Amino acid sequence: MTTLPSTNSTTAAAAAWVNPLRDKRDKRLPHIAGPCTVVIFGITGDLARKKLMPAIYDLANRGLLAPTFGLVGFARRDWADQDFATVAYDAVKQYSRTPFRQEVWDRLAEGLAFVPGTFDDEAAFGRLAECLEKLDAERGIDGNHAFYLAIPPEGFPVVCEQLQKSGLACPREGSWSRVVIEKPFGRDLRSARELNAIVNRVFPEESVFRIDHYLGKETVQNILALRFANELYEPIWNANYVDNVQITMAEDIGLAGRASYYDGIGAARDVIQNHLLQLMALTTMEEPIRFSARALKDEKVKILSAVRLAQPFDETTARGQYSAGWQGSEHVRGLFEEEGFSNESTTETFAAITLEIDTRRWAGVPFFLRTGKRLARRVSEIALIFKCAPHLPFDQIMTQGLRHNALVIRIQPDEGITLRFGSKVPGTAMEVRDVNMDFSYSSAFTEDSPEAYERLILDVLLGEASLFPVNEEVELSWQILDPVLEYWAAHGRPESYEPGAWGPSSAFEMLQRMGREWRRP
Ligand code: BG6
C-alpha cells in the first residue's frame, strides 16, 4: 500500500504544486499549432511571396508547426507540385527572417501541394477537396483547414461560395475550418457590410480571421502591457493631463508597381481605416475585464463607437499627392510618373484627420492621425503630448528649451518607448531643457521580435482571435471615416507635396489653427 505524506502542510504543498511542464500556461512552453493545412488563394501574389510563405517557414523553423503541416497553393497557373515547391523555396530563401535550414525546408516541402484553377471553376474546388482529403489521410491532419484569401475583395464572394459548395467550409465534427481575409475590407461602410454578410453566410464569425498586420507587431501588443500592467501611466492617461495625441505612420517609399491596388483607394482607406484606427482604439479603450478576445473586442467596439471626426473638414483634415523631386540624394518620380497613375488621379498619398472621442476620459482631446508615402523617413509612432505645467517658478528665459512632456510609443523602426521631460542643464543657472528617457527593445531583450505575419498565422492555426478585428470594428471604422472620404471626393484634387517632406502645407496649417504642431519624429 502506498504511504501518503503525513503532515497537512506537505499535503497542501503537494496539492498546490503544478508541474510547470504540464501546466499549459507555463511561459516557457511555446504554443504549437496542431496538425493542419493552410490553403493560400493568391499564392502567386507579392504578399504570399514576401510575407506568407516566409512566415510559414519561420514558424516551422521555430518548431511552432506540427511536423505534418500542409501548405496548398491555389492559382490560375499551369504548375505541378514541384513548380510550386520551387517558387516557395525561392520566396523562403529570399524573405525569411530566420536562417535557412535545409532539414526544416525538406520537412515543410513534403507537405506542399498545388491545385491549378480559377475561382469560378467548380471542378477546381473539387480537386482542392480531393487534395486536402489526401493530405489529411497521408499526414494525419484530421480535417483542420485554414483558407487564406490573399486576393482582391472582388474574389471573396465567389471563393466563399465555392468553399461552401465543395463542403470545405463545413468542418467534420471535432475539426475546424477557418477563413483568413486580407484588407481592404470594402471601400466604405456599405461595401464592408455587404462583404461581411457574404463571408458570414458561409463562415460563422468565430471562424473568420481578418488580418490587420499592425496588430501582430510586438510594439502594438505592448500598448496594452504598458497601459494595464503598470500603475504609473493610468492616472495621467486622460483629458486632465493629455493635451493631444498624434498617431503617425510615415513611409519613405513611393507607389511604384502598386497602382492596380492603390489607385482609387488612397492613404486613408489603405491605412487610416485599419491600422491607425486600431492603434487609436488600443491607446484609448478602457481596461478589458480580462485578456481575452471577447473582452478586448467589447472595449474596442465601445471606444470606436464614441469616436467622431472633428469638423469643418477643410480645417481639420489634409490630403496630398507627392510630386517628383529629391528625397535625400535620390531624385524620385512623382505620383503621376509612376506606372499606372494618370494625371487625372485624385488618389491621395498623404492623409491627415482630426478625431474626437465623446467619453469622460477623452472629451476635448484632439487626436491627430496622419499617414503618407514619400515622407521624410519611415516611422510609425503614437505620441501622447501632455499639458504644460500650470506654473513654472523659473525665469522665463531659462525654460525656453522646455516643451510639452511627451510619451512616445515607437512602433517601428527602433522599437521602444521614449519619455520626454524637462531637466536642469548642468551649470550655475537654473536652466531647464527637454531630455529623453528611452526604452529600446533591442537593448532590453535578447530575442528578436517575430514578424507580424508569423504571430498572426500561428494565432489563426491556434484559433486565438485576440489580434483580429471583428466585423463590428471594421464597420465602425468605416462609419468614422466615410464622411471625410465623401467630402474629399466632392472637393477636387489633393494638394501636392515635395518628397522627403512631412506632407502638404495644409497638414501643418491644420494643427496651427488649433495652436498645436506636429512632432518631427
Ligand atoms: C499595408 C499598406 O497595410 O502596410 C501598405 O497597404 C503599407 O501601403 C504597409 O506600405 C506598411 O506596413 P509596415 O509594416 O511596413 O509599416
CSV table of C-alpha atoms in Angstrom, one decimal, residues 36-495:
chain,number,residue,atom,x,y,z
A,36,CYS,CA,-3.5,21.3,-40.1
A,37,THR,CA,-3.3,22.6,-43.7
A,38,VAL,CA,-3.2,26.2,-44.9
A,39,VAL,CA,-4.6,26.8,-48.4
A,40,ILE,CA,-3.5,30.1,-49.9
A,41,PHE,CA,-5.5,31.7,-52.7
A,42,GLY,CA,-3.4,34.4,-54.4
A,43,ILE,CA,-0.3,32.3,-54.0
A,44,THR,CA,1.4,34.0,-57.0
A,45,GLY,CA,1.0,37.5,-55.5
A,46,ASP,CA,3.5,39.6,-53.7
A,47,LEU,CA,2.0,39.1,-50.2
A,48,ALA,CA,2.3,35.4,-50.5
A,49,ARG,CA,5.8,35.5,-51.8
A,50,LYS,CA,7.2,38.2,-49.5
A,51,LYS,CA,5.3,37.6,-46.3
A,52,LEU,CA,3.1,34.5,-46.0
A,53,MET,CA,5.4,31.7,-47.3
A,54,PRO,CA,8.4,33.1,-45.4
A,55,ALA,CA,6.4,33.5,-42.2
A,56,ILE,CA,5.3,29.8,-42.5
A,57,TYR,CA,8.8,28.7,-42.9
A,58,ASP,CA,9.9,30.9,-39.9
A,59,LEU,CA,7.2,29.2,-37.8
A,60,ALA,CA,8.4,25.8,-38.9
A,61,ASN,CA,12.0,26.8,-38.2
A,62,ARG,CA,11.0,27.9,-34.7
A,63,GLY,CA,9.3,24.5,-34.1
A,64,LEU,CA,5.8,26.0,-33.9
A,65,LEU,CA,4.2,24.0,-36.6
A,66,ALA,CA,3.3,20.3,-36.5
A,67,PRO,CA,5.8,18.2,-38.5
A,68,THR,CA,2.9,17.1,-40.7
A,69,PHE,CA,1.8,20.7,-41.6
A,70,GLY,CA,0.4,21.0,-45.1
A,71,LEU,CA,0.6,24.0,-47.4
A,72,VAL,CA,-1.6,24.2,-50.6
A,73,GLY,CA,-1.3,26.8,-53.3
A,74,PHE,CA,-4.3,27.6,-55.5
A,75,ALA,CA,-4.0,29.8,-58.6
A,76,ARG,CA,-4.5,30.0,-62.3
A,77,ARG,CA,-1.2,28.6,-63.3
A,78,ASP,CA,-0.2,25.5,-65.1
A,79,TRP,CA,2.0,24.4,-62.3
A,80,ALA,CA,2.8,20.9,-60.9
A,81,ASP,CA,3.5,20.5,-57.2
A,82,GLN,CA,7.2,20.7,-58.0
A,83,ASP,CA,6.9,24.1,-59.7
A,84,PHE,CA,5.1,25.4,-56.6
A,85,ALA,CA,7.8,24.0,-54.4
A,86,THR,CA,10.5,25.9,-56.4
A,87,VAL,CA,8.5,29.2,-56.1
A,88,ALA,CA,8.1,28.6,-52.3
A,89,TYR,CA,11.7,27.7,-51.9
A,90,ASP,CA,12.9,30.9,-53.6
A,91,ALA,CA,10.5,33.0,-51.5
A,92,VAL,CA,11.7,31.4,-48.3
A,93,LYS,CA,15.3,31.8,-49.2
A,94,GLN,CA,14.9,35.4,-50.1
A,95,TYR,CA,12.5,36.7,-47.5
A,96,SER,CA,12.5,34.6,-44.3
A,97,ARG,CA,13.5,36.2,-41.1
A,98,THR,CA,15.3,33.2,-39.6
A,99,PRO,CA,18.3,31.4,-41.1
A,100,PHE,CA,17.6,28.8,-43.8
A,101,ARG,CA,18.0,25.2,-42.6
A,102,GLN,CA,17.8,22.5,-45.2
A,103,GLU,CA,16.2,19.9,-42.9
A,104,VAL,CA,13.4,22.3,-41.9
A,105,TRP,CA,12.7,23.1,-45.6
A,106,ASP,CA,12.8,19.4,-46.6
A,107,ARG,CA,10.2,18.6,-43.9
A,108,LEU,CA,8.0,21.5,-45.0
A,109,ALA,CA,8.3,20.6,-48.7
A,110,GLU,CA,6.9,17.2,-48.0
A,111,GLY,CA,3.5,18.8,-47.2
A,112,LEU,CA,3.4,21.2,-50.3
A,113,ALA,CA,0.8,20.7,-53.0
A,114,PHE,CA,-0.6,22.9,-55.8
A,115,VAL,CA,-4.1,23.0,-57.3
A,116,PRO,CA,-4.5,24.8,-60.6
A,117,GLY,CA,-7.8,26.6,-61.2
A,118,THR,CA,-9.8,29.7,-61.4
A,119,PHE,CA,-12.2,30.9,-58.7
A,120,ASP,CA,-15.3,30.2,-60.7
A,121,ASP,CA,-14.2,26.7,-61.7
A,122,GLU,CA,-16.3,24.3,-59.6
A,123,ALA,CA,-14.2,21.3,-60.7
A,124,ALA,CA,-11.0,23.0,-59.4
A,125,PHE,CA,-12.6,23.2,-56.0
A,126,GLY,CA,-13.5,19.6,-56.3
A,127,ARG,CA,-9.8,18.9,-57.0
A,128,LEU,CA,-8.9,21.0,-54.0
A,129,ALA,CA,-11.2,19.0,-51.7
A,130,GLU,CA,-9.6,15.8,-53.0
A,131,CYS,CA,-6.1,17.2,-52.4
A,132,LEU,CA,-7.0,18.1,-48.8
A,133,GLU,CA,-8.5,14.7,-48.2
A,134,LYS,CA,-5.3,13.1,-49.4
A,135,LEU,CA,-3.1,15.3,-47.2
A,136,ASP,CA,-5.4,14.6,-44.3
A,137,ALA,CA,-5.2,10.9,-44.7
A,138,GLU,CA,-1.5,10.7,-45.5
A,139,ARG,CA,-0.4,13.2,-42.8
A,140,GLY,CA,-2.9,12.6,-40.1
A,141,ILE,CA,-4.3,16.1,-40.4
A,142,ASP,CA,-7.8,15.4,-39.2
A,143,GLY,CA,-9.6,17.8,-41.4
A,144,ASN,CA,-8.3,21.1,-39.9
A,145,HIS,CA,-8.0,23.6,-42.7
A,146,ALA,CA,-7.4,27.4,-42.9
A,147,PHE,CA,-8.3,29.2,-46.2
A,148,TYR,CA,-6.2,32.3,-46.6
A,149,LEU,CA,-7.7,34.8,-49.1
A,150,ALA,CA,-4.7,36.8,-50.2
A,151,ILE,CA,-6.8,38.1,-53.1
A,152,PRO,CA,-8.6,41.3,-54.0
A,153,PRO,CA,-12.0,41.6,-52.2
A,154,GLU,CA,-13.9,41.1,-55.5
A,155,GLY,CA,-12.8,37.5,-55.3
A,156,PHE,CA,-14.2,36.9,-51.8
A,157,PRO,CA,-17.8,36.1,-52.7
A,158,VAL,CA,-17.0,33.5,-55.3
A,159,VAL,CA,-14.3,31.8,-53.3
A,160,CYS,CA,-16.5,31.6,-50.2
A,161,GLU,CA,-19.4,30.3,-52.3
A,162,GLN,CA,-17.1,27.6,-53.9
A,163,LEU,CA,-15.8,26.6,-50.5
A,164,GLN,CA,-19.3,26.2,-49.3
A,165,LYS,CA,-20.4,24.2,-52.4
A,166,SER,CA,-17.5,21.9,-52.2
A,167,GLY,CA,-18.2,21.2,-48.5
A,168,LEU,CA,-14.8,22.7,-47.4
A,169,ALA,CA,-16.3,25.5,-45.4
A,170,CYS,CA,-18.1,23.0,-43.2
A,171,PRO,CA,-15.7,21.0,-41.0
A,172,ARG,CA,-16.2,17.5,-39.8
A,173,GLU,CA,-17.1,17.1,-36.2
A,174,GLY,CA,-14.2,17.8,-34.0
A,175,SER,CA,-12.2,19.6,-36.8
A,176,TRP,CA,-12.1,23.2,-37.8
A,177,SER,CA,-12.3,25.2,-41.0
A,178,ARG,CA,-11.3,28.9,-40.8
A,179,VAL,CA,-11.1,31.7,-43.3
A,180,VAL,CA,-8.4,34.4,-43.3
A,181,ILE,CA,-9.1,37.6,-45.1
A,182,GLU,CA,-6.8,40.4,-46.0
A,183,LYS,CA,-7.7,44.1,-46.2
A,184,PRO,CA,-9.2,46.1,-47.8
A,185,PHE,CA,-12.5,45.0,-46.1
A,186,GLY,CA,-14.5,47.1,-48.5
A,187,ARG,CA,-14.1,50.7,-49.6
A,188,ASP,CA,-16.8,52.2,-47.4
A,189,LEU,CA,-19.4,51.2,-44.8
A,190,ARG,CA,-21.9,49.9,-47.3
A,191,SER,CA,-19.5,47.7,-49.2
A,192,ALA,CA,-17.9,46.4,-45.9
A,193,ARG,CA,-21.4,45.4,-44.7
A,194,GLU,CA,-22.0,43.5,-48.0
A,195,LEU,CA,-18.7,41.8,-47.7
A,196,ASN,CA,-19.1,40.8,-44.1
A,197,ALA,CA,-22.6,39.5,-44.9
A,198,ILE,CA,-21.2,37.3,-47.7
A,199,VAL,CA,-18.4,35.9,-45.6
A,200,ASN,CA,-20.6,35.4,-42.6
A,201,ARG,CA,-23.2,33.5,-44.7
A,202,VAL,CA,-20.5,30.8,-45.3
A,203,PHE,CA,-18.3,31.0,-42.2
A,204,PRO,CA,-19.5,31.8,-38.6
A,205,GLU,CA,-17.9,35.0,-37.2
A,206,GLU,CA,-15.7,32.9,-34.9
A,207,SER,CA,-14.1,31.2,-37.9
A,208,VAL,CA,-13.3,34.5,-39.7
A,209,PHE,CA,-9.9,36.0,-39.1
A,210,ARG,CA,-9.4,39.5,-40.6
A,211,ILE,CA,-5.8,40.4,-40.9
A,212,ASP,CA,-4.6,43.8,-39.7
A,213,HIS,CA,-0.9,43.1,-39.7
A,214,TYR,CA,-0.2,46.1,-37.3
A,215,LEU,CA,-1.9,44.1,-34.5
A,216,GLY,CA,0.7,41.4,-35.0
A,217,LYS,CA,3.6,43.7,-34.2
A,218,GLU,CA,5.2,43.3,-30.8
A,219,THR,CA,5.2,47.0,-30.1
A,220,VAL,CA,1.5,47.3,-30.8
A,221,GLN,CA,0.7,44.4,-28.4
A,222,ASN,CA,2.9,46.2,-25.9
A,223,ILE,CA,0.4,49.1,-25.8
A,224,LEU,CA,-1.9,47.0,-23.6
A,225,ALA,CA,1.0,45.8,-21.4
A,226,LEU,CA,2.2,49.4,-20.9
A,227,ARG,CA,-1.2,50.7,-20.0
A,228,PHE,CA,-2.6,47.8,-18.0
A,229,ALA,CA,0.4,46.1,-16.4
A,230,ASN,CA,1.7,49.3,-14.8
A,231,GLU,CA,0.4,51.8,-12.2
A,232,LEU,CA,2.5,54.6,-13.5
A,233,TYR,CA,0.5,55.8,-16.5
A,234,GLU,CA,-3.1,55.2,-15.9
A,235,PRO,CA,-3.7,58.2,-13.6
A,236,ILE,CA,-2.4,60.6,-16.3
A,237,TRP,CA,-4.0,58.7,-19.2
A,238,ASN,CA,-6.9,61.1,-19.7
A,239,ALA,CA,-8.1,64.6,-20.7
A,240,ASN,CA,-6.9,66.1,-17.4
A,241,TYR,CA,-3.3,65.6,-18.4
A,242,VAL,CA,-3.2,64.8,-22.1
A,243,ASP,CA,-3.3,67.8,-24.4
A,244,ASN,CA,-3.4,65.9,-27.7
A,245,VAL,CA,-2.4,62.6,-29.3
A,246,GLN,CA,-0.6,62.2,-32.6
A,247,ILE,CA,-0.6,58.9,-34.4
A,248,THR,CA,1.8,58.8,-37.3
A,249,MET,CA,2.6,56.1,-39.9
A,250,ALA,CA,5.1,57.6,-42.4
A,251,GLU,CA,6.8,55.8,-45.2
A,252,ASP,CA,9.7,56.9,-47.3
A,253,ILE,CA,8.8,54.7,-50.3
A,254,GLY,CA,6.6,55.6,-53.3
A,255,LEU,CA,4.0,53.6,-55.1
A,256,ALA,CA,5.9,52.1,-57.9
A,257,GLY,CA,4.3,48.9,-59.1
A,258,ARG,CA,1.2,49.2,-56.8
A,259,ALA,CA,-1.1,51.3,-59.0
A,260,SER,CA,-3.5,48.4,-59.6
A,261,TYR,CA,-4.2,48.2,-55.8
A,262,TYR,CA,-3.7,51.7,-54.7
A,263,ASP,CA,-5.3,54.0,-57.4
A,264,GLY,CA,-8.8,54.8,-56.2
A,265,ILE,CA,-8.0,53.5,-52.7
A,266,GLY,CA,-5.6,56.1,-51.3
A,267,ALA,CA,-3.9,56.6,-48.0
A,268,ALA,CA,-7.0,57.0,-45.7
A,269,ARG,CA,-8.6,53.7,-46.9
A,270,ASP,CA,-5.3,51.9,-47.1
A,271,VAL,CA,-4.0,52.7,-43.7
A,272,ILE,CA,-6.2,55.0,-41.5
A,273,GLN,CA,-9.3,52.9,-41.7
A,274,ASN,CA,-7.5,49.9,-40.3
A,275,HIS,CA,-4.0,50.3,-38.8
A,276,LEU,CA,-4.3,53.8,-37.4
A,277,LEU,CA,-7.8,53.4,-36.0
A,278,GLN,CA,-6.8,50.2,-34.4
A,279,LEU,CA,-3.8,51.9,-32.8
A,280,MET,CA,-6.1,54.6,-31.6
A,281,ALA,CA,-8.6,52.1,-30.1
A,282,LEU,CA,-5.8,50.3,-28.2
A,283,THR,CA,-4.5,53.7,-26.9
A,284,THR,CA,-7.8,55.0,-25.7
A,285,MET,CA,-10.0,52.0,-24.7
A,286,GLU,CA,-10.8,51.1,-21.1
A,287,GLU,CA,-9.2,48.2,-19.4
A,288,PRO,CA,-10.8,44.9,-20.6
A,289,ILE,CA,-12.1,42.8,-17.8
A,290,ARG,CA,-9.7,40.0,-18.8
A,291,PHE,CA,-7.2,39.5,-21.6
A,292,SER,CA,-9.5,37.5,-23.9
A,293,ALA,CA,-10.6,38.1,-27.5
A,294,ARG,CA,-14.2,38.8,-26.4
A,295,ALA,CA,-13.3,41.3,-23.7
A,296,LEU,CA,-10.8,43.1,-26.0
A,297,LYS,CA,-13.4,43.3,-28.7
A,298,ASP,CA,-16.0,44.7,-26.3
A,299,GLU,CA,-13.7,47.5,-25.3
A,300,LYS,CA,-12.5,48.3,-28.8
A,301,VAL,CA,-16.1,48.4,-30.1
A,302,LYS,CA,-17.1,50.7,-27.2
A,303,ILE,CA,-14.4,53.2,-27.8
A,304,LEU,CA,-14.8,53.2,-31.6
A,305,SER,CA,-18.5,53.9,-31.2
A,306,ALA,CA,-17.5,57.1,-29.3
A,307,VAL,CA,-15.1,58.4,-32.0
A,308,ARG,CA,-16.1,61.1,-34.4
A,309,LEU,CA,-14.4,63.3,-37.0
A,310,ALA,CA,-13.8,66.9,-36.0
A,311,GLN,CA,-15.3,69.4,-38.4
A,312,PRO,CA,-15.2,71.5,-40.6
A,313,PHE,CA,-13.2,69.2,-42.8
A,314,ASP,CA,-11.5,72.0,-44.8
A,315,GLU,CA,-9.8,72.9,-41.5
A,316,THR,CA,-9.5,69.6,-39.7
A,317,THR,CA,-8.2,67.4,-42.4
A,318,ALA,CA,-5.5,67.4,-45.1
A,319,ARG,CA,-4.5,65.3,-48.1
A,320,GLY,CA,-1.8,65.4,-50.6
A,321,GLN,CA,0.0,63.7,-53.6
A,322,TYR,CA,3.8,63.5,-53.8
A,323,SER,CA,5.5,65.3,-56.6
A,324,ALA,CA,8.8,64.5,-58.3
A,325,GLY,CA,11.9,65.8,-56.6
A,326,TRP,CA,14.8,65.0,-54.4
A,327,GLN,CA,14.5,62.6,-51.5
A,328,GLY,CA,17.8,62.8,-49.8
A,329,SER,CA,20.4,62.3,-52.5
A,330,GLU,CA,18.0,60.4,-54.8
A,331,HIS,CA,15.8,62.0,-57.5
A,332,VAL,CA,12.4,60.3,-57.3
A,333,ARG,CA,9.4,60.2,-59.6
A,334,GLY,CA,6.1,61.9,-58.7
A,335,LEU,CA,2.8,60.0,-58.4
A,336,PHE,CA,1.8,60.9,-61.9
A,337,GLU,CA,5.1,59.5,-63.3
A,338,GLU,CA,4.5,56.1,-61.5
A,339,GLU,CA,3.3,53.4,-63.9
A,340,GLY,CA,-0.5,53.1,-63.8
A,341,PHE,CA,-1.4,56.5,-62.4
A,342,SER,CA,-2.9,59.0,-64.8
A,343,ASN,CA,-2.7,62.8,-64.5
A,344,GLU,CA,-6.3,62.7,-63.6
A,345,SER,CA,-5.9,60.5,-60.5
A,346,THR,CA,-7.2,62.2,-57.3
A,347,THR,CA,-5.9,59.3,-55.1
A,348,GLU,CA,-4.2,60.8,-52.0
A,349,THR,CA,-0.8,59.5,-50.9
A,350,PHE,CA,-0.9,61.6,-47.8
A,351,ALA,CA,-3.9,61.9,-45.4
A,352,ALA,CA,-4.4,63.5,-42.0
A,353,ILE,CA,-7.6,63.8,-40.0
A,354,THR,CA,-8.6,65.1,-36.6
A,355,LEU,CA,-10.8,62.9,-34.3
A,356,GLU,CA,-12.5,63.4,-31.0
A,357,ILE,CA,-13.8,60.9,-28.5
A,358,ASP,CA,-17.0,61.5,-26.7
A,359,THR,CA,-16.2,59.9,-23.4
A,360,ARG,CA,-15.5,61.4,-19.9
A,361,ARG,CA,-11.8,60.2,-20.2
A,362,TRP,CA,-11.1,61.9,-23.6
A,363,ALA,CA,-13.6,64.7,-24.0
A,364,GLY,CA,-11.8,67.7,-25.5
A,365,VAL,CA,-8.6,66.0,-26.5
A,366,PRO,CA,-7.9,66.2,-30.3
A,367,PHE,CA,-6.4,63.0,-31.9
A,368,PHE,CA,-4.4,63.8,-35.0
A,369,LEU,CA,-3.8,60.8,-37.4
A,370,ARG,CA,-1.5,61.1,-40.4
A,371,THR,CA,0.0,58.8,-42.9
A,372,GLY,CA,1.8,59.2,-46.2
A,373,LYS,CA,4.2,57.9,-48.8
A,374,ARG,CA,7.5,59.5,-49.8
A,375,LEU,CA,7.7,61.3,-46.5
A,376,ALA,CA,11.0,62.2,-44.7
A,377,ARG,CA,11.5,58.8,-43.2
A,378,ARG,CA,9.8,55.5,-42.3
A,379,VAL,CA,8.4,55.7,-38.9
A,380,SER,CA,5.3,54.7,-37.0
A,381,GLU,CA,4.6,56.0,-33.6
A,382,ILE,CA,1.9,57.1,-31.1
A,383,ALA,CA,2.7,60.2,-29.2
A,384,LEU,CA,0.8,61.4,-26.1
A,385,ILE,CA,1.6,65.1,-25.7
A,386,PHE,CA,0.9,66.3,-22.2
A,387,LYS,CA,-0.3,69.6,-21.0
A,388,CYS,CA,2.3,72.1,-19.8
A,389,ALA,CA,2.9,72.5,-16.1
A,390,PRO,CA,0.3,75.1,-14.9
A,391,HIS,CA,3.0,77.2,-13.4
A,392,LEU,CA,6.8,77.5,-13.7
A,393,PRO,CA,8.7,79.1,-10.9
A,394,PHE,CA,11.8,79.6,-13.1
A,395,ASP,CA,12.9,82.6,-15.0
A,396,GLN,CA,11.1,82.5,-18.4
A,397,ILE,CA,14.4,82.8,-20.3
A,398,MET,CA,15.7,79.6,-18.6
A,399,THR,CA,12.8,77.4,-19.8
A,400,GLN,CA,12.9,78.3,-23.5
A,401,GLY,CA,14.1,74.8,-24.3
A,402,LEU,CA,11.2,73.2,-22.5
A,403,ARG,CA,8.3,71.9,-24.5
A,404,HIS,CA,5.3,69.7,-23.5
A,405,ASN,CA,6.1,66.4,-21.8
A,406,ALA,CA,5.5,63.5,-24.2
A,407,LEU,CA,5.3,59.8,-24.1
A,408,VAL,CA,6.1,58.3,-27.5
A,409,ILE,CA,5.4,54.6,-28.3
A,410,ARG,CA,7.8,53.8,-31.1
A,411,ILE,CA,6.1,51.2,-33.2
A,412,GLN,CA,8.9,51.0,-35.8
A,413,PRO,CA,11.7,51.1,-36.6
A,414,ASP,CA,13.8,51.4,-33.5
A,415,GLU,CA,11.0,49.8,-31.4
A,416,GLY,CA,10.6,51.2,-27.9
A,417,ILE,CA,9.2,54.0,-25.8
A,418,THR,CA,10.5,57.5,-25.2
A,419,LEU,CA,9.6,59.7,-22.3
A,420,ARG,CA,10.4,63.4,-22.9
A,421,PHE,CA,10.5,65.7,-19.9
A,422,GLY,CA,12.4,68.8,-18.7
A,423,SER,CA,15.7,68.5,-16.8
A,424,LYS,CA,18.1,71.0,-15.3
A,425,VAL,CA,21.0,71.8,-17.6
A,426,PRO,CA,24.3,71.3,-15.6
A,427,GLY,CA,25.8,74.7,-14.7
A,428,THR,CA,25.2,77.6,-12.3
A,429,ALA,CA,21.9,78.8,-13.9
A,430,MET,CA,18.6,77.1,-13.3
A,431,GLU,CA,18.1,76.4,-16.9
A,432,VAL,CA,15.6,73.6,-17.8
A,433,ARG,CA,15.6,71.8,-21.1
A,434,ASP,CA,13.9,68.7,-22.7
A,435,VAL,CA,15.6,65.4,-22.3
A,436,ASN,CA,14.6,61.9,-23.4
A,437,MET,CA,14.4,58.7,-21.4
A,438,ASP,CA,14.5,55.7,-23.7
A,439,PHE,CA,13.4,52.1,-23.6
A,440,SER,CA,14.6,50.2,-26.6
A,441,TYR,CA,13.6,46.6,-27.4
A,442,SER,CA,16.9,45.8,-28.9
A,443,SER,CA,18.8,46.6,-25.8
A,444,ALA,CA,16.3,45.3,-23.2
A,445,PHE,CA,15.6,41.9,-24.7
A,446,THR,CA,17.9,39.4,-26.4
A,447,GLU,CA,15.2,37.7,-28.5
A,448,ASP,CA,14.3,39.2,-31.9
A,449,SER,CA,10.7,40.2,-32.4
A,450,PRO,CA,8.9,37.8,-34.8
A,451,GLU,CA,7.4,39.2,-37.9
A,452,ALA,CA,3.7,40.3,-37.6
A,453,TYR,CA,2.6,37.6,-40.0
A,454,GLU,CA,4.3,34.8,-38.1
A,455,ARG,CA,2.3,35.7,-35.0
A,456,LEU,CA,-0.9,36.2,-36.9
A,457,ILE,CA,-0.7,32.9,-38.9
A,458,LEU,CA,0.1,31.0,-35.8
A,459,ASP,CA,-2.9,32.5,-34.0
A,460,VAL,CA,-5.2,31.5,-36.8
A,461,LEU,CA,-4.0,27.9,-36.5
A,462,LEU,CA,-4.4,28.0,-32.7
A,463,GLY,CA,-7.9,29.6,-33.1
A,464,GLU,CA,-6.7,32.5,-30.9
A,465,ALA,CA,-8.7,35.6,-32.1
A,466,SER,CA,-7.5,38.4,-29.8
A,467,LEU,CA,-5.4,40.1,-32.5
A,468,PHE,CA,-8.0,40.1,-35.3
A,469,PRO,CA,-10.6,42.8,-35.7
A,470,VAL,CA,-14.2,41.6,-35.8
A,471,ASN,CA,-16.8,42.7,-38.3
A,472,GLU,CA,-18.3,45.4,-35.9
A,473,GLU,CA,-14.8,47.0,-35.5
A,474,VAL,CA,-14.4,47.1,-39.3
A,475,GLU,CA,-17.8,48.6,-39.9
A,476,LEU,CA,-17.4,51.2,-37.1
A,477,SER,CA,-14.1,52.3,-38.6
A,478,TRP,CA,-15.7,52.8,-42.0
A,479,GLN,CA,-18.5,54.7,-40.3
A,480,ILE,CA,-16.0,57.0,-38.7
A,481,LEU,CA,-14.1,57.6,-42.0
A,482,ASP,CA,-16.9,57.7,-44.6
A,483,PRO,CA,-17.9,61.4,-44.1
A,484,VAL,CA,-14.4,62.7,-44.9
A,485,LEU,CA,-14.0,60.3,-47.8
A,486,GLU,CA,-17.2,61.7,-49.3
A,487,TYR,CA,-16.1,65.3,-48.6
A,488,TRP,CA,-12.8,64.7,-50.3
A,489,ALA,CA,-14.4,63.0,-53.3
A,490,ALA,CA,-16.6,66.1,-53.8
A,491,HIS,CA,-13.7,68.6,-53.4
A,492,GLY,CA,-11.3,68.2,-56.3
A,493,ARG,CA,-7.6,67.2,-56.2
A,494,PRO,CA,-5.3,66.8,-53.2
A,495,GLU,CA,-2.5,69.3,-52.8
